[in-house]
XYZ file of C-alpha atoms in Angstrom:
690
model
C 0.000 0.000 0.000
C 0.994 3.683 0.114
C 2.826 3.093 3.402
C 4.985 0.361 1.919
C 3.250 -2.532 3.670
C 2.924 -5.886 1.896
C 0.907 -8.963 2.860
C 1.643 -12.339 1.267
C -0.948 -15.008 2.023
C -1.208 -18.801 1.621
C 2.526 -19.434 1.542
C 3.482 -23.129 1.987
C 5.993 -24.003 4.749
C 9.563 -23.819 3.450
C 12.767 -21.783 3.427
C 12.500 -18.600 1.368
C 14.741 -15.749 0.328
C 13.073 -12.344 0.660
C 14.393 -9.634 -1.645
C 13.283 -6.010 -1.036
C 14.166 -3.413 -3.661
C 13.114 0.037 -4.801
C 14.517 2.457 -7.334
C 17.087 4.694 -5.657
C 17.624 2.392 -2.651
C 19.965 -0.447 -1.780
C 18.428 -3.893 -2.164
C 18.055 -5.984 1.005
C 18.030 -9.785 1.141
C 17.017 -12.111 3.980
C 16.567 -15.872 4.234
C 13.571 -16.914 6.348
C 12.136 -20.254 7.450
C 8.347 -20.470 7.509
C 6.594 -23.186 9.521
C 3.049 -24.453 9.052
C 0.468 -22.050 10.489
C 3.133 -19.459 11.329
C 2.732 -15.744 10.550
C 5.953 -13.777 10.235
C 6.250 -9.988 10.402
C 9.367 -8.305 9.090
C 10.312 -4.608 8.884
C 12.870 -3.499 6.309
C 14.343 -0.003 6.259
C 15.995 0.682 2.926
C 19.011 2.983 2.668
C 19.323 5.440 -0.183
C 21.617 4.373 -2.992
C 23.714 7.341 -4.115
C 25.228 5.619 -7.123
C 25.330 8.145 -9.958
C 22.743 6.763 -12.330
C 21.853 7.975 -15.790
C 20.017 11.292 -15.402
C 17.001 12.289 -17.432
C 17.715 15.499 -19.378
C 15.510 17.767 -21.462
C 17.680 20.473 -23.018
C 19.732 18.420 -25.498
C 16.789 17.492 -27.753
C 13.841 19.549 -26.388
C 12.380 16.317 -25.024
C 13.057 13.963 -22.147
C 15.843 11.440 -22.730
C 18.599 9.715 -20.796
C 21.838 11.666 -20.508
C 23.737 8.735 -22.018
C 21.538 9.004 -25.133
C 22.052 12.763 -25.572
C 23.799 13.425 -28.912
C 25.819 16.347 -27.502
C 27.968 17.056 -24.452
C 25.783 17.971 -21.511
C 26.705 18.494 -17.854
C 24.134 18.158 -15.077
C 24.228 19.797 -11.649
C 21.766 18.383 -9.120
C 19.850 19.895 -6.214
C 22.135 18.320 -3.606
C 25.227 19.825 -5.266
C 23.677 23.242 -4.641
C 22.405 22.528 -1.137
C 25.579 21.152 0.463
C 27.777 24.003 -0.821
C 25.544 26.814 0.514
C 24.970 28.116 -3.004
C 23.144 31.431 -2.687
C 23.381 32.507 -6.318
C 23.405 30.244 -9.368
C 26.715 31.454 -10.811
C 28.483 30.080 -7.722
C 27.093 26.623 -8.566
C 28.358 26.819 -12.145
C 31.928 27.080 -10.852
C 31.676 23.382 -9.983
C 30.337 22.348 -13.412
C 32.708 20.497 -15.803
C 33.809 22.588 -18.778
C 32.518 25.854 -17.292
C 34.574 28.808 -16.071
C 33.325 32.043 -14.500
C 34.860 35.487 -14.979
C 33.090 37.210 -12.111
C 29.456 36.618 -13.189
C 30.174 36.053 -16.890
C 29.872 32.411 -18.010
C 32.523 30.836 -20.214
C 31.724 27.392 -21.647
C 34.667 25.712 -23.374
C 36.372 29.052 -23.962
C 33.514 30.584 -25.950
C 33.565 33.779 -23.871
C 36.376 36.061 -22.819
C 35.421 39.043 -20.688
C 33.316 42.125 -21.451
C 32.020 43.322 -18.048
C 28.853 41.209 -18.187
C 27.664 42.554 -21.553
C 26.520 40.173 -24.293
C 26.364 36.592 -23.010
C 27.421 33.983 -25.570
C 25.541 31.370 -23.560
C 21.756 31.180 -23.881
C 20.135 31.151 -20.440
C 16.809 29.382 -19.884
C 14.552 28.829 -16.891
C 12.243 25.859 -17.463
C 13.057 26.174 -21.153
C 12.155 29.887 -21.367
C 14.884 32.397 -22.489
C 15.896 34.841 -19.748
C 18.732 37.031 -21.043
C 18.532 40.660 -19.905
C 16.908 43.024 -22.391
C 19.491 45.792 -22.037
C 22.921 44.170 -21.613
C 22.160 40.706 -22.955
C 23.704 39.337 -19.754
C 22.374 36.930 -17.123
C 20.663 37.926 -13.858
C 21.653 34.960 -11.694
C 20.101 36.436 -8.555
C 16.616 36.084 -10.063
C 16.768 32.278 -9.896
C 15.389 30.626 -6.701
C 18.271 28.269 -5.899
C 16.289 26.426 -3.196
C 13.778 25.326 -5.840
C 16.214 24.097 -8.479
C 15.698 20.479 -9.500
C 18.742 20.407 -11.752
C 20.841 22.593 -14.039
C 21.668 21.327 -17.529
C 24.567 22.820 -19.492
C 24.935 22.090 -23.216
C 28.572 22.544 -24.177
C 28.772 23.688 -27.791
C 26.777 25.811 -30.267
C 23.034 25.441 -29.686
C 21.383 27.976 -31.979
C 19.652 25.296 -34.070
C 17.328 24.709 -31.121
C 17.594 27.846 -28.998
C 18.438 30.671 -31.376
C 20.569 33.756 -30.863
C 22.670 33.800 -27.730
C 23.476 30.074 -27.908
C 26.774 30.810 -29.655
C 28.810 28.735 -27.218
C 26.224 26.741 -25.294
C 22.991 26.673 -23.317
C 22.193 26.717 -19.592
C 18.736 25.465 -18.632
C 17.572 25.746 -15.022
C 14.807 23.245 -14.301
C 12.741 24.055 -11.224
C 11.266 21.497 -8.853
C 7.926 19.771 -9.264
C 5.257 19.779 -6.573
C 5.756 17.081 -3.894
C 3.124 14.501 -2.999
C 3.353 15.520 0.663
C 3.618 19.158 1.880
C 7.193 20.303 2.462
C 8.580 23.285 4.344
C 12.285 24.051 4.350
C 14.338 26.760 5.997
C 17.981 27.615 5.539
C 20.016 30.310 7.237
C 23.700 31.037 7.333
C 26.231 33.479 8.707
C 29.720 33.966 7.337
C 32.845 36.010 7.851
C 35.792 37.204 5.765
C 38.816 37.572 8.109
C 41.283 40.408 7.370
C 43.684 39.706 4.505
C 47.333 38.860 5.176
C 49.028 41.745 3.402
C 49.610 44.912 5.418
C 50.053 46.937 2.236
C 46.498 46.149 1.140
C 45.059 47.258 4.475
C 46.747 50.652 4.708
C 44.263 52.673 2.630
C 40.947 51.185 3.756
C 39.945 51.191 7.404
C 37.342 48.463 6.870
C 40.064 45.924 6.094
C 41.272 45.925 9.705
C 38.339 43.849 11.013
C 36.209 40.829 10.140
C 33.677 41.453 7.369
C 30.361 39.635 7.901
C 27.623 38.360 5.613
C 24.434 36.431 6.304
C 21.231 35.209 4.704
C 18.006 33.256 5.106
C 15.774 31.270 2.768
C 12.341 29.745 3.363
C 10.301 27.534 1.025
C 6.883 25.929 1.076
C 5.635 23.429 -1.506
C 2.497 21.343 -1.734
C 0.273 19.377 -4.081
C -2.977 20.788 -2.680
C -5.326 18.678 -4.794
C -4.755 16.292 -7.697
C -5.204 19.340 -9.935
C -3.564 22.165 -7.959
C 0.018 22.482 -6.756
C 2.399 25.265 -5.797
C 5.678 26.220 -4.221
C 6.817 29.543 -2.779
C 10.317 30.705 -1.961
C 11.672 33.825 -0.228
C 15.338 34.726 0.140
C 17.277 37.591 1.735
C 21.035 38.172 1.920
C 23.185 40.970 3.273
C 26.926 41.537 3.158
C 29.525 43.981 4.396
C 31.769 42.975 1.485
C 35.385 41.945 1.649
C 36.700 45.082 -0.048
C 35.720 48.739 -0.164
C 32.360 49.671 -1.654
C 31.026 46.109 -1.916
C 28.386 46.128 0.823
C 24.669 45.783 0.194
C 21.603 43.607 0.413
C 19.352 41.707 -1.949
C 16.321 39.492 -1.886
C 13.891 37.693 -4.095
C 10.384 36.278 -3.965
C 9.464 33.399 -6.239
C 6.420 31.209 -6.714
C 5.336 28.469 -9.071
C 1.680 27.592 -9.558
C 0.450 24.534 -11.427
C -3.084 23.617 -12.409
C -4.348 20.578 -14.319
C -7.435 21.808 -16.177
C -8.111 18.361 -17.600
C -6.328 15.130 -18.373
C -4.963 16.875 -21.473
C -4.398 20.528 -20.503
C -1.992 21.769 -17.828
C -0.655 25.196 -16.860
C 2.445 26.066 -14.840
C 3.397 29.678 -14.126
C 6.669 30.776 -12.569
C 6.789 34.285 -11.072
C 10.007 35.641 -9.622
C 11.052 39.134 -8.572
C 14.268 40.458 -7.088
C 15.626 43.612 -5.502
C 19.354 44.313 -5.261
C 20.694 47.359 -3.431
C 24.466 47.307 -3.586
C 27.541 49.387 -3.845
C 29.459 48.044 -6.822
C 33.222 47.587 -6.976
C 34.111 47.708 -10.692
C 37.919 47.863 -10.535
C 40.656 48.434 -7.985
C 42.965 51.357 -7.329
C 45.964 49.136 -8.195
C 47.370 45.675 -7.604
C 49.138 46.992 -4.499
C 45.932 48.667 -3.309
C 43.569 45.839 -4.235
C 40.918 46.421 -1.541
C 40.254 50.040 -2.442
C 38.147 51.191 -5.373
C 39.733 53.458 -8.001
C 38.745 57.105 -7.461
C 40.540 59.813 -9.437
C 39.576 62.713 -11.655
C 39.646 60.308 -14.623
C 38.600 57.021 -13.046
C 35.492 55.909 -11.193
C 35.869 52.256 -10.276
C 32.521 51.884 -8.542
C 28.932 51.550 -9.702
C 26.316 51.896 -6.968
C 22.848 50.800 -8.066
C 19.499 49.472 -7.019
C 18.261 46.857 -9.490
C 14.636 45.681 -9.634
C 13.612 42.705 -11.775
C 10.374 40.839 -12.459
C 9.764 37.722 -14.560
C 6.435 36.016 -15.304
C 6.659 32.749 -17.241
C 3.296 31.038 -17.976
C 3.655 27.670 -19.731
C 0.706 25.699 -21.127
C 0.957 22.082 -22.238
C -1.685 20.159 -24.155
C -1.689 16.428 -24.839
C -3.568 16.015 -28.112
C -3.178 12.238 -28.007
C -0.491 9.835 -26.769
C 1.632 10.731 -29.810
C 1.207 14.528 -30.057
C 2.224 17.011 -27.381
C 1.937 20.815 -27.658
C 3.542 23.428 -25.412
C 3.110 27.200 -25.380
C 5.810 29.041 -23.431
C 5.190 32.716 -22.701
C 7.422 35.235 -20.995
C 7.548 38.739 -19.654
C 10.844 39.853 -18.159
C 11.581 43.407 -17.093
C 14.249 45.196 -15.125
C 15.132 48.668 -13.889
C 18.572 49.889 -12.815
C 18.579 52.966 -10.577
C 21.888 54.690 -9.781
C 22.603 55.554 -6.153
C 24.228 58.921 -5.517
C 25.287 59.953 -2.008
C 23.152 57.163 -0.557
C 19.948 58.169 -2.382
C 18.257 57.023 -5.589
C 18.651 59.457 -8.494
C 15.826 61.054 -10.481
C 13.760 58.895 -12.856
C 15.275 60.356 -16.012
C 18.561 58.632 -15.082
C 16.993 55.196 -14.681
C 17.671 52.404 -17.172
C 14.620 50.276 -17.975
C 14.550 47.177 -20.137
C 11.822 44.669 -20.935
C 11.323 41.663 -23.136
C 8.266 39.579 -23.839
C 7.415 36.798 -26.237
C 5.926 33.371 -26.877
C 7.061 30.083 -28.320
C 4.844 27.303 -29.665
C 6.324 23.810 -29.863
C 4.771 20.583 -31.167
C 6.321 17.223 -30.253
C 5.209 14.307 -32.421
C 6.022 10.683 -31.688
C 6.000 9.060 -35.134
C 6.458 5.613 -33.581
C 9.234 3.168 -34.459
C 11.691 5.366 -32.515
C 11.046 8.424 -34.704
C 10.352 11.892 -33.290
C 9.513 15.202 -34.925
C 9.619 18.630 -33.275
C 8.283 21.783 -34.936
C 8.008 25.252 -33.473
C 7.851 28.997 -33.920
C 8.199 32.004 -31.671
C 8.707 35.718 -31.332
C 10.573 37.935 -28.905
C 10.427 41.684 -28.396
C 12.999 43.461 -26.292
C 13.333 47.179 -25.668
C 15.508 49.421 -23.503
C 15.296 53.047 -22.426
C 18.358 54.716 -20.904
C 19.373 58.345 -20.998
C 22.252 57.457 -18.696
C 23.944 54.956 -21.021
C 22.704 55.949 -24.476
C 22.755 59.740 -24.154
C 21.538 62.014 -26.924
C 17.928 62.639 -27.869
C 17.022 59.041 -28.749
C 17.109 56.874 -25.639
C 14.686 54.116 -26.749
C 15.942 51.108 -28.701
C 14.386 47.749 -29.582
C 15.301 44.533 -31.427
C 12.260 42.330 -32.213
C 12.822 38.751 -33.391
C 10.789 35.995 -35.114
C 11.906 32.397 -35.428
C 10.919 28.961 -36.732
C 12.646 25.689 -35.907
C 12.393 21.971 -36.491
C 14.095 18.725 -35.566
C 13.790 15.138 -36.784
C 15.117 12.191 -34.801
C 15.229 8.532 -35.816
C 16.757 5.346 -34.487
C 18.387 3.077 -37.072
C 19.249 -0.600 -36.592
C 18.424 -0.285 -32.853
C 21.866 1.202 -32.138
C 22.233 4.371 -34.224
C 20.372 7.557 -33.361
C 20.243 10.296 -35.999
C 19.175 13.873 -35.175
C 18.896 16.679 -37.737
C 17.577 20.141 -36.970
C 17.413 23.766 -38.062
C 16.309 27.190 -36.912
C 15.605 30.334 -38.914
C 15.831 33.631 -37.016
C 14.739 37.062 -38.250
C 15.888 40.181 -36.355
C 14.864 43.786 -36.974
C 17.857 45.808 -35.857
C 16.359 49.087 -37.078
C 13.920 50.324 -39.694
C 16.720 50.039 -42.264
C 18.457 46.854 -41.141
C 17.263 43.254 -40.925
C 19.362 40.249 -39.950
C 18.383 36.694 -40.871
C 20.267 33.574 -39.817
C 19.812 29.907 -40.688
C 21.331 27.542 -38.110
C 21.490 23.813 -38.947
C 22.729 20.896 -36.846
C 23.413 17.189 -37.298
C 24.099 14.660 -34.527
C 24.747 10.937 -34.717
C 25.119 8.618 -31.732
C 25.920 4.914 -31.635
C 25.108 2.675 -28.678
C 27.897 0.123 -28.701
C 26.439 -1.608 -25.637
C 24.259 -0.542 -22.681
C 27.347 0.862 -20.952
C 28.951 2.756 -23.858
C 27.646 5.396 -26.251
C 29.628 7.099 -29.044
C 28.602 10.393 -30.634
C 29.548 12.965 -33.251
C 27.926 16.384 -33.508
C 28.005 19.423 -35.757
C 26.092 22.643 -35.338
C 25.938 26.369 -35.986
C 25.637 29.110 -33.429
C 25.122 32.845 -33.672
C 24.479 35.886 -31.523
C 23.087 39.244 -32.561
C 24.850 41.994 -30.543
C 22.656 43.466 -27.853
C 21.268 46.949 -27.489
C 23.972 48.079 -25.064
C 26.793 46.920 -27.349
C 25.354 48.872 -30.273
C 24.230 52.086 -28.649
C 26.114 52.657 -25.382
C 27.488 56.205 -25.182
C 28.857 56.767 -21.702
C 32.008 57.843 -19.870
C 30.929 57.038 -16.322
C 33.487 54.257 -15.747
C 35.430 54.171 -19.006
C 34.812 56.211 -22.172
C 32.618 54.077 -24.493
C 31.084 55.135 -27.812
C 28.342 53.428 -29.910
C 28.789 51.220 -32.966
C 25.599 50.743 -34.976
C 27.438 48.687 -37.630
C 28.032 45.604 -35.489
C 27.541 42.286 -37.289
C 26.268 39.047 -35.698
C 28.782 36.687 -34.139
C 28.869 33.248 -35.784
C 30.172 29.886 -34.575
C 30.602 26.520 -36.238
C 31.255 23.598 -33.917
C 32.319 19.964 -34.279
C 32.529 17.316 -31.578
C 33.300 13.617 -31.189
C 32.782 11.958 -27.847
C 32.011 8.864 -25.850
C 30.088 8.343 -22.653
C 29.899 5.223 -20.563
C 29.472 3.462 -17.254
C 31.953 1.173 -15.522
C 32.193 -1.130 -12.528
C 35.403 -1.114 -10.501
C 36.996 -4.353 -9.276
C 36.190 -3.129 -5.783
C 33.006 -4.353 -4.165
C 30.071 -1.961 -4.510
C 32.003 0.575 -6.629
C 30.863 1.972 -9.972
C 31.098 5.154 -12.009
C 30.652 6.943 -15.300
C 32.777 8.981 -17.688
C 32.455 11.386 -20.607
C 35.247 12.252 -23.045
C 34.871 14.715 -25.924
C 37.229 16.271 -28.452
C 35.906 19.443 -30.052
C 36.738 22.190 -32.514
C 34.828 25.474 -32.678
C 35.376 28.270 -35.191
C 34.181 31.793 -34.401
C 33.725 34.710 -36.782
C 33.116 38.402 -36.011
C 33.422 38.045 -32.238
C 32.457 41.319 -30.554
C 34.977 42.757 -28.115
C 35.567 46.187 -26.562
C 38.519 47.846 -28.292
C 40.155 51.213 -27.660
C 39.835 53.542 -30.660
C 42.751 55.964 -30.769
C 41.029 58.518 -32.994
C 38.037 58.786 -30.622
C 40.044 58.252 -27.413
C 37.328 55.851 -26.261
C 36.387 52.184 -26.188
C 33.967 50.753 -28.730
C 32.418 47.305 -29.211
C 33.703 46.068 -32.576
C 33.727 42.869 -34.670
C 37.348 42.168 -34.026
C 38.172 38.518 -33.784
C 38.222 35.452 -35.972
C 38.916 32.672 -33.531
C 39.360 28.935 -33.341
C 39.214 26.797 -30.213
C 40.258 23.153 -30.192
C 40.083 21.176 -27.003
C 39.510 18.079 -24.938
C 36.797 17.801 -22.270
C 37.008 14.882 -19.806
C 34.879 14.131 -16.751
C 34.865 11.063 -14.489
C 32.765 10.262 -11.440
C 32.895 7.182 -9.249
C 31.739 6.047 -5.855
C 30.343 3.418 -3.577
C 26.774 2.330 -4.219
C 25.793 3.249 -0.668
C 26.966 6.842 -1.202
C 29.554 6.745 1.576
C 32.297 7.838 -0.817
C 31.879 9.830 -4.046
C 34.560 11.286 -6.298
C 34.364 13.631 -9.303
C 37.118 14.816 -11.612
C 36.866 17.071 -14.672
C 39.590 18.419 -16.949
C 39.327 20.836 -19.856
C 42.158 21.567 -22.286
C 41.759 24.588 -24.556
C 43.854 25.728 -27.482
C 42.272 29.057 -28.387
C 43.728 31.119 -31.225
C 42.941 34.589 -32.538
C 43.325 34.228 -36.317
C 42.188 37.733 -37.236
C 45.647 38.347 -38.690
C 46.939 35.207 -40.482
C 50.469 36.574 -40.195
C 50.235 37.102 -36.439
C 48.223 34.321 -34.772
C 47.773 35.048 -31.053
C 46.054 33.354 -28.112
C 42.476 34.481 -27.534
C 42.002 37.031 -24.763
C 40.985 35.928 -21.253
C 41.134 32.159 -21.848
C 42.853 29.599 -19.629
C 44.536 26.697 -21.410
C 43.924 24.280 -18.524
C 40.880 23.950 -16.278
C 40.650 21.302 -13.540
C 37.832 20.597 -11.085
C 37.870 17.854 -8.463
C 35.656 16.965 -5.526
C 35.367 14.204 -2.968
C 32.600 13.486 -0.480
C 33.076 11.020 2.390
C 30.595 9.822 5.018
C 32.675 8.171 7.775
C 29.511 8.001 9.886
C 25.938 7.548 8.695
C 24.931 11.119 9.569
C 28.279 12.829 8.958
C 29.540 14.033 5.575
C 32.908 15.612 4.789
C 33.578 17.206 1.410
C 36.462 18.887 -0.382
C 36.378 20.771 -3.706
C 39.351 21.988 -5.727
C 39.347 24.328 -8.717
C 42.330 25.147 -10.901
C 42.558 27.431 -13.917
C 45.850 28.323 -15.551
C 46.851 31.932 -16.107
C 45.182 33.633 -19.052
C 47.464 33.214 -22.043
C 46.680 36.763 -23.136
C 44.886 39.766 -21.686
C 43.698 42.944 -23.367
C 46.357 45.594 -22.834
C 43.949 48.435 -23.738
C 42.352 48.351 -20.281
C 45.805 48.799 -18.778
C 45.981 52.289 -20.297
C 43.176 53.366 -17.947
C 43.082 50.874 -15.081
C 46.239 50.249 -13.022
C 47.469 46.651 -13.200
C 44.509 45.571 -15.350
C 46.765 43.068 -17.134
C 47.754 41.354 -13.881
C 46.482 37.783 -13.629
C 47.304 34.684 -11.602
C 46.273 31.041 -11.894
C 43.255 29.959 -9.862
C 44.041 27.439 -7.102
C 41.077 27.284 -4.752
C 40.216 24.713 -2.075
C 36.759 24.600 -0.486
C 35.927 22.321 2.447
C 32.677 21.409 4.174
C 31.527 19.415 7.188
C 27.838 18.475 7.433
C 25.955 16.626 10.173
C 22.384 15.416 9.809
C 20.393 15.508 13.060
C 17.262 14.283 11.283
C 15.048 17.247 10.504
C 17.956 19.658 10.997
C 21.281 19.678 9.162
C 24.238 21.761 10.342
C 27.172 22.567 8.068
C 30.505 24.307 8.508
C 32.080 25.471 5.265
C 35.401 27.111 4.493
C 35.558 28.725 1.052
C 39.030 29.401 -0.358
C 40.445 27.485 2.606
C 44.034 27.997 1.453
C 43.634 31.809 1.581
C 44.795 32.107 -2.003
C 44.561 35.532 -3.668
C 43.612 35.581 -7.346
C 41.471 37.353 -9.951
C 38.671 35.892 -12.070
C 38.524 39.001 -14.232
C 40.626 42.172 -14.631
C 41.330 44.464 -11.688
C 39.193 42.886 -8.985
C 40.135 40.467 -6.247
C 38.163 37.195 -6.222
C 36.502 36.156 -2.928
C 39.001 35.792 -0.109
C 38.892 33.063 2.515
C 35.578 32.952 4.357
C 33.960 30.752 6.992
C 30.250 29.867 6.866
C 27.957 28.254 9.434
C 24.766 26.947 7.815
C 21.586 25.619 9.415
C 18.954 23.836 7.345
C 15.640 22.334 8.369
C 13.266 20.227 6.283
C 9.792 19.712 7.736
C-alpha cells in the first residue's frame, strides 16, 4: 500500500529468500524459514543508494531522454550539489560544473567567452526552457533564480542555436525548477559567514574596513504542496546581506518566487513561474591598483565603482496540451523586465537617469512521436525586447528595440536499434532598425551509436550565432570608461564539431561503480564582438574584431560506492584558443585559460556525517587585453586559480548543520581584470526540512 506494507498469504511451509528493492535504494536480502500455520512480520528499512545513475535530461533534444543518449555534451548539476555548498546565487554553482569557467558573473563554456564586463552573453540562459537574457545588456541575472527550488541545471557545451536561437553561440544553460511534492514540504535555511582580514599589510593601509572581520548572512524559506490532484504550488523567499570583503562592496538583496500549477483536464496543464528580485548594492568595478587591491579606483579620470538598485520581475506562464499519446503541444510565454537605478550619495537618483529594459514573447512547440523510434519537433516564436536609458545611451534618442521571429524543427530517428540520428534547423529574423534586418539559418546534425548498454559514441556538428545586444550597439557613456556606440556591429557566428564517448563502468572493488564522458571538439568563431580602444576617438567601442578557433579536450569522471559513503568527481578541460584575425600574427584568444581542472570528494565516515572537499584550478590567461591597462592600473595582472573549499555536514534528522570554508588555502587571485576574487571565508549553515 501507500505506506509500503505488503501482505503475502497462503505461503506453503519452506525456506524462502526475501528480496526487497526500490529504485534509488539499496536492495536488502534475507533468508527466512516459515513453519506451518506461522505468521511472520518483518520490517525493512531501505538505505538510499547514491550511485550516480543515468540522469534524465531535457535540453539536449527539447524532449526527455537519458543523458547517455544525448547526442551532444551535456553536464548536469543536481539539487544536492547546490544545497551542500551553501549556493546562494546560481553562478556560484556553475563554478563546480565540468567545462565551465566564471569570470566574475560572466559564463565561459569551453572558452567561448572572454570578458566584457557582463555585456553580451554567448551562452543562452533558460529557466524551465524559457529564455531569460537581460533586455538591455544581454547578460544573465543569476540572482533572479530561486536556488532552493532548483531540481537540476543542464549545461549544453557547444553551439546550440539550431534549437535555442541567438545567444546560444557557445552553449545553453537550462535551469529546471522542482515539481510539486506529494506531501507538503517546508524548508528553511540560514547562514552566517565572515571574511577575516587579509594577510598583506600593504592592502590594508588605505581602507579602514580591512582591519576587522567582514560579515555576511542570509536566510531562505520555502513551502511546496500538491494541494489537490489538480492544484500544486511552491513559494520561496530569500534575503542576503553583506559587508563585502573590499571597499564599496556592501549591500543587500532578496527575491520572492512562486510556481503555480493547475491541471485543467487530463490533457491541458498550466504552470506559471513568477520571480522578482531587488538588489541594493555598492558596486566595486575595478581596484585602485594591484598593491591597493581592496580600495576602489577614485581619481579625476577614473570611477571604479557603480552603486545601483536593481529591480527585476519575470512572469513565465507555460501551457501544455496532450492532443493524443503521440502529439504534445507546449506554449511558453514570458515577460521579463528590469530597472537599474543609480545611487548617488546614498539616495536614488531622479527617474530620467533610470535604465529600464523589458522583453516579452511566446514560443509554440509541437512534439510528435512518429512511432518506431522516430520523433519530430516543430516550433515557432517571437521575442520583443526594448531598452530606455538616458544614462547609457545619451543624446535625444534613448529608446531602442530589437524584435525577433523564429521557426525551428528537428527530426530524430533510431536506425538498426543502435544508431540515433538527429537533424535540426532554426531560422531567425531580427529587426535591428527600420533600415536593417538580420536573418540567420542555423542547422545541426548529430549521430550517436550505442555500442552496448554501458557505452555510447557520438559525433555532432552545429551552428551558433548571436546578434549583438542593445547596449553593445548604442552605449554612449564615460561614467566608468569612455565608451562610444557602434551601430554597424555584425552578428557573431560559430561553427562547432565534436566527437565523444560516454559510458558506465564497474570497478573491481566491491560496490564501486562510475561513469565517464570524453569529448574532443573544434569550434570556429567569426566576427566576435569585443571592446577595443579607438585611438582617434580616445574611447572604447564594441567592434567585430576577432576570428577565432578553439580546439580542445573535455574529460569528466565520477565514481563512488553504491551506498553513497564515498563519491569522487574529476573534470579536466584543455583549450587551445587562437585569434586568427591576422593570419600573419596568430595570437592566443584574450581571457582564456589553457587548462581547467575541477575535483571533488565526499566522504561519510559516519551515517549522519559528511565531509567534502572541492578543488578548482585554472591556468593563467594566455593573453589579456592591454587596452584596459591604459586606464586601469594593473589591469593586465592575472594569476592562476588554485582554490580549495571544504565542508563538514551533520544530519540531526530534521535539521542539518554545516561548517564550510571557502578558499580554505587563503589564495589571492582574480577571475577578471582588476578585482580580487573572494578571499577566505567561513560559513555556518543551518537547514531544516519539515
